[in-house]
Amino acid sequence: GAVVSQHPSWVICKSGTSVKIECRSLDFQATTMFWYRQFPKQSLMLMATSNEGSKATYEQGVEKDKFLINHASLTLSTLTVTSAHPEDSSFYICSAPTGGMETQYFGPGTRLLVL
Amino acid sequence: DAKTTQPPSMDCAEGRAANLPCNHSTISGNEYVYWYRQIHSQGPQYIIHGLKNNETNEMASLIITEDRKSSTLILPHATLRDTAVYYCIVRGTGTASKLTFGTGTRLQVTL
């Protein structure tokens, strides 16, 4: 299957700082990528759709100014959590579609802990 | 996208077949059934998908009823490494078609 990587795999930061998470498609190009968030013992929630060369589309209730998304190339999308607070601590996962059916393949996730 | 219903948890003995059911009674004609699984603290892993015919790959088999209102994912010989949360998702076609995750089925494979 297609490979999607994320960096870093985990990060600890102080409250008020910004954190950038990278999502890369390693063996295919993706004009669209998706960002999800998962709190403990809960399911994945879609945050936004990242579009190469245009603005991201955010799901209802997700603050676009807090979660900045940049789809810089056909293999890279970044999510920046600005002015992070403890309630932003979560597991952030990206996915990218590929293949004839545009099946989504997921990255390994980034665990964020805000102190 | 159509909503799915799955049992919250199931147990399966190692070496036996694991049969995970999913109801999707409101599925429309152009929507596919996708299965993913998520092993603890990892990103979801794609397993299989289908439209109306049964499908099989190296990981699993997918059986879709004739009326397409339900399906079953079959892991033919479950191992301890198959312990995970399994998600059944109904999805339309196209790059922008979103995946909406429900609560899934937590499969526990035991010795």
PDB file of C-alpha atoms in Angstrom:
ATOM      1  CA  GLY A   1       0.000   0.000   0.000  1.00  0.00           C
ATOM      2  CA  ALA A   2       0.902   3.657  -0.265  1.00  0.00           C
ATOM      3  CA  VAL A   3       3.100   5.139   2.449  1.00  0.00           C
ATOM      4  CA  VAL A   4       2.338   8.292   4.393  1.00  0.00           C
ATOM      5  CA  SER A   5       4.752   9.600   7.004  1.00  0.00           C
ATOM      6  CA  GLN A   6       4.385  12.144   9.781  1.00  0.00           C
ATOM      7  CA  HIS A   7       6.963  14.115  11.694  1.00  0.00           C
ATOM      8  CA  PRO A   8       7.422  14.351  14.579  1.00  0.00           C
ATOM      9  CA  SER A   9       5.894  11.204  16.020  1.00  0.00           C
ATOM     10  CA  TRP A  10       5.479  12.921  19.355  1.00  0.00           C
ATOM     11  CA  VAL A  11       6.050  16.398  20.738  1.00  0.00           C
ATOM     12  CA  ILE A  12       5.849  18.066  24.126  1.00  0.00           C
ATOM     13  CA  CYS A  13       5.567  21.826  24.246  1.00  0.00           C
ATOM     14  CA  LYS A  14       4.797  24.631  26.642  1.00  0.00           C
ATOM     15  CA  SER A  15       1.452  26.366  26.642  1.00  0.00           C
ATOM     16  CA  GLY A  16       1.423  29.346  24.298  1.00  0.00           C
ATOM     17  CA  THR A  17       3.958  28.018  21.827  1.00  0.00           C
ATOM     18  CA  SER A  18       3.278  26.865  18.276  1.00  0.00           C
ATOM     19  CA  VAL A  19       3.880  23.378  16.983  1.00  0.00           C
ATOM     20  CA  LYS A  20       4.254  22.293  13.363  1.00  0.00           C
ATOM     21  CA  ILE A  21       3.390  18.770  12.215  1.00  0.00           C
ATOM     22  CA  GLU A  22       4.409  17.505   8.784  1.00  0.00           C
ATOM     23  CA  CYS A  23       2.577  14.962   6.653  1.00  0.00           C
ATOM     24  CA  ARG A  24       4.307  13.488   3.610  1.00  0.00           C
ATOM     25  CA  SER A  25       3.206  11.086   0.914  1.00  0.00           C
ATOM     26  CA  LEU A  26       6.361   9.096   0.230  1.00  0.00           C
ATOM     27  CA  ASP A  27       5.622   7.188  -2.947  1.00  0.00           C
ATOM     28  CA  PHE A  28       2.785   9.111  -4.542  1.00  0.00           C
ATOM     29  CA  GLN A  29       1.559  12.641  -5.090  1.00  0.00           C
ATOM     30  CA  ALA A  30      -1.483  13.985  -3.316  1.00  0.00           C
ATOM     31  CA  THR A  31      -3.322  17.156  -4.269  1.00  0.00           C
ATOM     32  CA  THR A  32      -5.553  16.578  -1.254  1.00  0.00           C
ATOM     33  CA  MET A  33      -4.675  15.502   2.261  1.00  0.00           C
ATOM     34  CA  PHE A  34      -6.834  15.222   5.370  1.00  0.00           C
ATOM     35  CA  TRP A  35      -6.095  16.084   8.977  1.00  0.00           C
ATOM     36  CA  TYR A  36      -7.794  14.282  11.858  1.00  0.00           C
ATOM     37  CA  ARG A  37      -7.670  14.583  15.629  1.00  0.00           C
ATOM     38  CA  GLN A  38      -8.283  11.791  18.103  1.00  0.00           C
ATOM     39  CA  PHE A  39      -8.772  12.209  21.846  1.00  0.00           C
ATOM     40  CA  PRO A  40      -8.213   9.254  24.207  1.00  0.00           C
ATOM     41  CA  LYS A  41     -10.789   6.487  23.880  1.00  0.00           C
ATOM     42  CA  GLN A  42     -12.578   8.375  21.114  1.00  0.00           C
ATOM     43  CA  SER A  43     -12.817   7.972  17.372  1.00  0.00           C
ATOM     44  CA  LEU A  44     -11.067  10.049  14.724  1.00  0.00           C
ATOM     45  CA  MET A  45     -12.605  13.422  13.962  1.00  0.00           C
ATOM     46  CA  LEU A  46     -11.898  15.138  10.665  1.00  0.00           C
ATOM     47  CA  MET A  47     -10.491  18.621  11.208  1.00  0.00           C
ATOM     48  CA  ALA A  48      -9.790  19.871   7.711  1.00  0.00           C
ATOM     49  CA  THR A  49      -9.082  19.061   4.101  1.00  0.00           C
ATOM     50  CA  SER A  50      -5.750  20.316   2.821  1.00  0.00           C
ATOM     51  CA  ASN A  51      -5.636  21.346  -0.837  1.00  0.00           C
ATOM     52  CA  GLU A  52      -2.409  21.852  -2.791  1.00  0.00           C
ATOM     53  CA  GLY A  53      -2.265  25.366  -4.174  1.00  0.00           C
ATOM     54  CA  SER A  54      -5.387  26.619  -2.448  1.00  0.00           C
ATOM     55  CA  LYS A  55      -6.870  27.230   0.977  1.00  0.00           C
ATOM     56  CA  ALA A  56      -7.750  24.406   3.297  1.00  0.00           C
ATOM     57  CA  THR A  57     -11.349  23.551   4.017  1.00  0.00           C
ATOM     58  CA  TYR A  58     -12.146  23.325   7.721  1.00  0.00           C
ATOM     59  CA  GLU A  59     -14.872  21.281   9.373  1.00  0.00           C
ATOM     60  CA  GLN A  60     -17.487  23.028  11.435  1.00  0.00           C
ATOM     61  CA  GLY A  61     -16.171  24.037  14.845  1.00  0.00           C
ATOM     62  CA  VAL A  62     -12.471  23.908  13.896  1.00  0.00           C
ATOM     63  CA  GLU A  63     -10.729  27.274  14.197  1.00  0.00           C
ATOM     64  CA  LYS A  64      -8.798  27.991  11.020  1.00  0.00           C
ATOM     65  CA  ASP A  65      -6.651  30.638  12.715  1.00  0.00           C
ATOM     66  CA  LYS A  66      -5.604  28.217  15.403  1.00  0.00           C
ATOM     67  CA  PHE A  67      -4.913  25.239  13.146  1.00  0.00           C
ATOM     68  CA  LEU A  68      -2.977  26.587  10.192  1.00  0.00           C
ATOM     69  CA  ILE A  69      -2.666  24.278   7.221  1.00  0.00           C
ATOM     70  CA  ASN A  70      -0.223  24.710   4.358  1.00  0.00           C
ATOM     71  CA  HIS A  71      -0.150  22.276   1.443  1.00  0.00           C
ATOM     72  CA  ALA A  72       3.203  23.377   0.082  1.00  0.00           C
ATOM     73  CA  SER A  73       3.746  20.688  -2.531  1.00  0.00           C
ATOM     74  CA  LEU A  74       2.181  17.554  -3.961  1.00  0.00           C
ATOM     75  CA  THR A  75       3.845  15.469  -1.252  1.00  0.00           C
ATOM     76  CA  LEU A  76       3.760  17.708   1.817  1.00  0.00           C
ATOM     77  CA  SER A  77       1.082  19.220   4.019  1.00  0.00           C
ATOM     78  CA  THR A  78       1.766  20.875   7.364  1.00  0.00           C
ATOM     79  CA  LEU A  79      -0.493  21.520  10.324  1.00  0.00           C
ATOM     80  CA  THR A  80       0.568  24.231  12.744  1.00  0.00           C
ATOM     81  CA  VAL A  81      -1.132  24.395  16.120  1.00  0.00           C
ATOM     82  CA  THR A  82      -0.748  28.034  17.112  1.00  0.00           C
ATOM     83  CA  SER A  83      -0.654  29.223  20.710  1.00  0.00           C
ATOM     84  CA  ALA A  84      -1.161  25.697  21.942  1.00  0.00           C
ATOM     85  CA  HIS A  85      -3.054  25.049  25.158  1.00  0.00           C
ATOM     86  CA  PRO A  86      -3.384  21.879  27.233  1.00  0.00           C
ATOM     87  CA  GLU A  87      -6.789  21.163  25.680  1.00  0.00           C
ATOM     88  CA  ASP A  88      -5.035  20.871  22.287  1.00  0.00           C
ATOM     89  CA  SER A  89      -3.192  17.807  23.565  1.00  0.00           C
ATOM     90  CA  SER A  90      -4.291  15.008  21.271  1.00  0.00           C
ATOM     91  CA  PHE A  91      -3.277  12.495  18.624  1.00  0.00           C
ATOM     92  CA  TYR A  92      -3.100  14.188  15.218  1.00  0.00           C
ATOM     93  CA  ILE A  93      -3.286  11.980  12.136  1.00  0.00           C
ATOM     94  CA  CYS A  94      -3.103  12.812   8.456  1.00  0.00           C
ATOM     95  CA  SER A  95      -4.207  10.858   5.427  1.00  0.00           C
ATOM     96  CA  ALA A  96      -3.778  11.105   1.680  1.00  0.00           C
ATOM     97  CA  PRO A  97      -5.822   9.471  -1.086  1.00  0.00           C
ATOM     98  CA  THR A  98      -4.326   7.623  -4.008  1.00  0.00           C
ATOM     99  CA  GLY A  99      -5.130   4.981  -6.559  1.00  0.00           C
ATOM    100  CA  GLY A 100      -8.099   4.555  -8.824  1.00  0.00           C
ATOM    101  CA  MET A 101     -10.551   4.622  -5.944  1.00  0.00           C
ATOM    102  CA  GLU A 102      -8.707   7.402  -4.141  1.00  0.00           C
ATOM    103  CA  THR A 103      -8.395   5.178  -1.092  1.00  0.00           C
ATOM    104  CA  GLN A 104      -7.090   7.111   1.892  1.00  0.00           C
ATOM    105  CA  TYR A 105      -3.853   5.970   3.488  1.00  0.00           C
ATOM    106  CA  PHE A 106      -2.990   7.212   6.943  1.00  0.00           C
ATOM    107  CA  GLY A 107       0.180   8.390   8.578  1.00  0.00           C
ATOM    108  CA  PRO A 108       1.356   6.929  11.889  1.00  0.00           C
ATOM    109  CA  GLY A 109       0.103   9.922  13.847  1.00  0.00           C
ATOM    110  CA  THR A 110       1.683  12.627  16.004  1.00  0.00           C
ATOM    111  CA  ARG A 111       1.030  12.722  19.700  1.00  0.00           C
ATOM    112  CA  LEU A 112       0.989  16.272  21.066  1.00  0.00           C
ATOM    113  CA  LEU A 113       1.227  17.051  24.757  1.00  0.00           C
ATOM    114  CA  VAL A 114       0.890  20.686  25.803  1.00  0.00           C
ATOM    115  CA  LEU A 115       2.034  21.459  29.323  1.00  0.00           C
TER     116      LEU A 115
ATOM    117  CA  ASP B   1     -22.371   9.605   3.645  1.00  0.00           C
ATOM    118  CA  ALA B   2     -24.429   6.763   5.087  1.00  0.00           C
ATOM    119  CA  LYS B   3     -24.088   5.941   8.760  1.00  0.00           C
ATOM    120  CA  THR B   4     -22.840   2.547   9.935  1.00  0.00           C
ATOM    121  CA  THR B   5     -23.594   0.491  13.029  1.00  0.00           C
ATOM    122  CA  GLN B   6     -21.095  -1.939  14.541  1.00  0.00           C
ATOM    123  CA  PRO B   7     -21.007  -3.909  17.795  1.00  0.00           C
ATOM    124  CA  PRO B   8     -18.750  -2.137  20.310  1.00  0.00           C
ATOM    125  CA  SER B   9     -16.604  -5.174  21.053  1.00  0.00           C
ATOM    126  CA  MET B  10     -15.911  -8.783  20.104  1.00  0.00           C
ATOM    127  CA  ASP B  11     -13.588 -11.536  21.234  1.00  0.00           C
ATOM    128  CA  CYS B  12     -11.964 -14.156  19.059  1.00  0.00           C
ATOM    129  CA  ALA B  13      -9.645 -17.045  19.840  1.00  0.00           C
ATOM    130  CA  GLU B  14      -6.308 -17.019  18.071  1.00  0.00           C
ATOM    131  CA  GLY B  15      -6.355 -19.151  14.935  1.00  0.00           C
ATOM    132  CA  ARG B  16     -10.102 -18.905  14.527  1.00  0.00           C
ATOM    133  CA  ALA B  17     -11.935 -16.769  12.006  1.00  0.00           C
ATOM    134  CA  ALA B  18     -13.058 -13.353  13.193  1.00  0.00           C
ATOM    135  CA  ASN B  19     -16.324 -12.197  11.637  1.00  0.00           C
ATOM    136  CA  LEU B  20     -17.022  -8.503  12.173  1.00  0.00           C
ATOM    137  CA  PRO B  21     -20.514  -7.319  11.161  1.00  0.00           C
ATOM    138  CA  CYS B  22     -21.562  -3.873   9.986  1.00  0.00           C
ATOM    139  CA  ASN B  23     -24.990  -2.470   9.205  1.00  0.00           C
ATOM    140  CA  HIS B  24     -25.328   0.318   6.655  1.00  0.00           C
ATOM    141  CA  SER B  25     -29.005   0.276   5.791  1.00  0.00           C
ATOM    142  CA  THR B  26     -29.035   3.784   4.288  1.00  0.00           C
ATOM    143  CA  ILE B  27     -26.187   3.189   1.851  1.00  0.00           C
ATOM    144  CA  SER B  28     -26.780   4.650  -1.593  1.00  0.00           C
ATOM    145  CA  GLY B  29     -26.008   3.087  -4.932  1.00  0.00           C
ATOM    146  CA  ASN B  30     -22.669   4.793  -5.557  1.00  0.00           C
ATOM    147  CA  GLU B  31     -21.250   4.398  -2.056  1.00  0.00           C
ATOM    148  CA  TYR B  32     -18.537   1.898  -1.223  1.00  0.00           C
ATOM    149  CA  VAL B  33     -17.977   0.006   2.013  1.00  0.00           C
ATOM    150  CA  TYR B  34     -14.488   0.525   3.439  1.00  0.00           C
ATOM    151  CA  TRP B  35     -12.833  -1.219   6.358  1.00  0.00           C
ATOM    152  CA  TYR B  36      -9.930   0.183   8.347  1.00  0.00           C
ATOM    153  CA  ARG B  37      -8.378  -0.898  11.590  1.00  0.00           C
ATOM    154  CA  GLN B  38      -6.465   1.009  14.214  1.00  0.00           C
ATOM    155  CA  ILE B  39      -3.981  -0.715  16.430  1.00  0.00           C
ATOM    156  CA  HIS B  40      -3.374   1.114  19.689  1.00  0.00           C
ATOM    157  CA  SER B  41      -1.526   4.429  19.271  1.00  0.00           C
ATOM    158  CA  GLN B  42      -1.103   4.040  15.511  1.00  0.00           C
ATOM    159  CA  GLY B  43      -2.763   5.561  12.463  1.00  0.00           C
ATOM    160  CA  PRO B  44      -5.607   3.626  10.840  1.00  0.00           C
ATOM    161  CA  GLN B  45      -4.630   0.905   8.396  1.00  0.00           C
ATOM    162  CA  TYR B  46      -6.603   0.292   5.221  1.00  0.00           C
ATOM    163  CA  ILE B  47      -7.904  -3.263   4.993  1.00  0.00           C
ATOM    164  CA  ILE B  48     -10.332  -3.674   2.115  1.00  0.00           C
ATOM    165  CA  HIS B  49     -13.245  -2.074   0.307  1.00  0.00           C
ATOM    166  CA  GLY B  50     -16.102  -3.155  -1.932  1.00  0.00           C
ATOM    167  CA  LEU B  51     -19.195  -1.981  -3.775  1.00  0.00           C
ATOM    168  CA  LYS B  52     -21.474  -5.014  -4.144  1.00  0.00           C
ATOM    169  CA  ASN B  53     -19.350  -8.029  -4.945  1.00  0.00           C
ATOM    170  CA  ASN B  54     -17.481  -9.972  -2.307  1.00  0.00           C
ATOM    171  CA  GLU B  55     -13.825  -9.044  -2.136  1.00  0.00           C
ATOM    172  CA  THR B  56     -10.722 -10.811  -0.845  1.00  0.00           C
ATOM    173  CA  ASN B  57      -7.142  -9.716  -0.390  1.00  0.00           C
ATOM    174  CA  GLU B  58      -4.152 -10.856   1.611  1.00  0.00           C
ATOM    175  CA  MET B  59      -5.547  -9.384   4.792  1.00  0.00           C
ATOM    176  CA  ALA B  60      -9.235 -10.213   4.802  1.00  0.00           C
ATOM    177  CA  SER B  61     -12.457 -10.991   2.978  1.00  0.00           C
ATOM    178  CA  LEU B  62     -15.434  -8.675   2.670  1.00  0.00           C
ATOM    179  CA  ILE B  63     -18.897 -10.120   2.267  1.00  0.00           C
ATOM    180  CA  ILE B  64     -21.619  -7.664   1.231  1.00  0.00           C
ATOM    181  CA  THR B  65     -25.265  -8.736   1.309  1.00  0.00           C
ATOM    182  CA  GLU B  66     -27.227  -8.611  -1.904  1.00  0.00           C
ATOM    183  CA  ASP B  67     -29.304  -5.638  -0.737  1.00  0.00           C
ATOM    184  CA  ARG B  68     -26.031  -3.941   0.382  1.00  0.00           C
ATOM    185  CA  LYS B  69     -27.534  -3.031   3.731  1.00  0.00           C
ATOM    186  CA  SER B  70     -24.927  -4.923   5.692  1.00  0.00           C
ATOM    187  CA  SER B  71     -21.497  -6.459   5.350  1.00  0.00           C
ATOM    188  CA  THR B  72     -19.080  -8.702   7.218  1.00  0.00           C
ATOM    189  CA  LEU B  73     -15.329  -8.443   7.431  1.00  0.00           C
ATOM    190  CA  ILE B  74     -13.673 -11.813   7.840  1.00  0.00           C
ATOM    191  CA  LEU B  75     -10.184 -12.334   9.191  1.00  0.00           C
ATOM    192  CA  PRO B  76      -9.714 -16.016   8.334  1.00  0.00           C
ATOM    193  CA  HIS B  77      -7.105 -16.910  10.970  1.00  0.00           C
ATOM    194  CA  ALA B  78      -6.937 -14.248  13.645  1.00  0.00           C
ATOM    195  CA  THR B  79      -3.666 -13.664  15.466  1.00  0.00           C
ATOM    196  CA  LEU B  80      -2.847 -11.600  18.525  1.00  0.00           C
ATOM    197  CA  ARG B  81      -1.563  -8.865  16.213  1.00  0.00           C
ATOM    198  CA  ASP B  82      -5.074  -8.475  14.822  1.00  0.00           C
ATOM    199  CA  THR B  83      -6.245  -7.021  18.147  1.00  0.00           C
ATOM    200  CA  ALA B  84      -7.437  -3.538  17.159  1.00  0.00           C
ATOM    201  CA  VAL B  85     -10.450  -1.299  16.640  1.00  0.00           C
ATOM    202  CA  TYR B  86     -12.082  -2.063  13.310  1.00  0.00           C
ATOM    203  CA  TYR B  87     -13.985   0.666  11.505  1.00  0.00           C
ATOM    204  CA  CYS B  88     -16.617   0.103   8.831  1.00  0.00           C
ATOM    205  CA  ILE B  89     -17.118   3.250   6.758  1.00  0.00           C
ATOM    206  CA  VAL B  90     -19.397   4.034   3.856  1.00  0.00           C
ATOM    207  CA  ARG B  91     -17.887   6.446   1.416  1.00  0.00           C
ATOM    208  CA  GLY B  92     -18.664   7.991  -1.940  1.00  0.00           C
ATOM    209  CA  THR B  93     -16.146   8.218  -4.758  1.00  0.00           C
ATOM    210  CA  GLY B  94     -13.678  10.955  -5.550  1.00  0.00           C
ATOM    211  CA  THR B  95     -10.621  12.486  -3.970  1.00  0.00           C
ATOM    212  CA  ALA B  96     -12.533  14.842  -1.758  1.00  0.00           C
ATOM    213  CA  SER B  97     -14.880  12.206  -0.456  1.00  0.00           C
ATOM    214  CA  LYS B  98     -14.484  12.208   3.276  1.00  0.00           C
ATOM    215  CA  LEU B  99     -14.180   9.322   5.698  1.00  0.00           C
ATOM    216  CA  THR B 100     -16.477   9.605   8.699  1.00  0.00           C
ATOM    217  CA  PHE B 101     -15.321   7.363  11.510  1.00  0.00           C
ATOM    218  CA  GLY B 102     -17.852   5.855  13.900  1.00  0.00           C
ATOM    219  CA  THR B 103     -16.966   4.136  17.149  1.00  0.00           C
ATOM    220  CA  GLY B 104     -15.920   0.868  15.493  1.00  0.00           C
ATOM    221  CA  THR B 105     -15.616  -2.633  16.947  1.00  0.00           C
ATOM    222  CA  ARG B 106     -12.861  -3.391  19.406  1.00  0.00           C
ATOM    223  CA  LEU B 107     -11.653  -6.888  18.514  1.00  0.00           C
ATOM    224  CA  GLN B 108      -9.724  -8.710  21.205  1.00  0.00           C
ATOM    225  CA  VAL B 109      -7.894 -11.809  20.019  1.00  0.00           C
ATOM    226  CA  THR B 110      -7.034 -14.161  22.859  1.00  0.00           C
ATOM    227  CA  LEU B 111      -4.849 -17.232  23.281  1.00  0.00           C
TER     228      LEU B 111
END
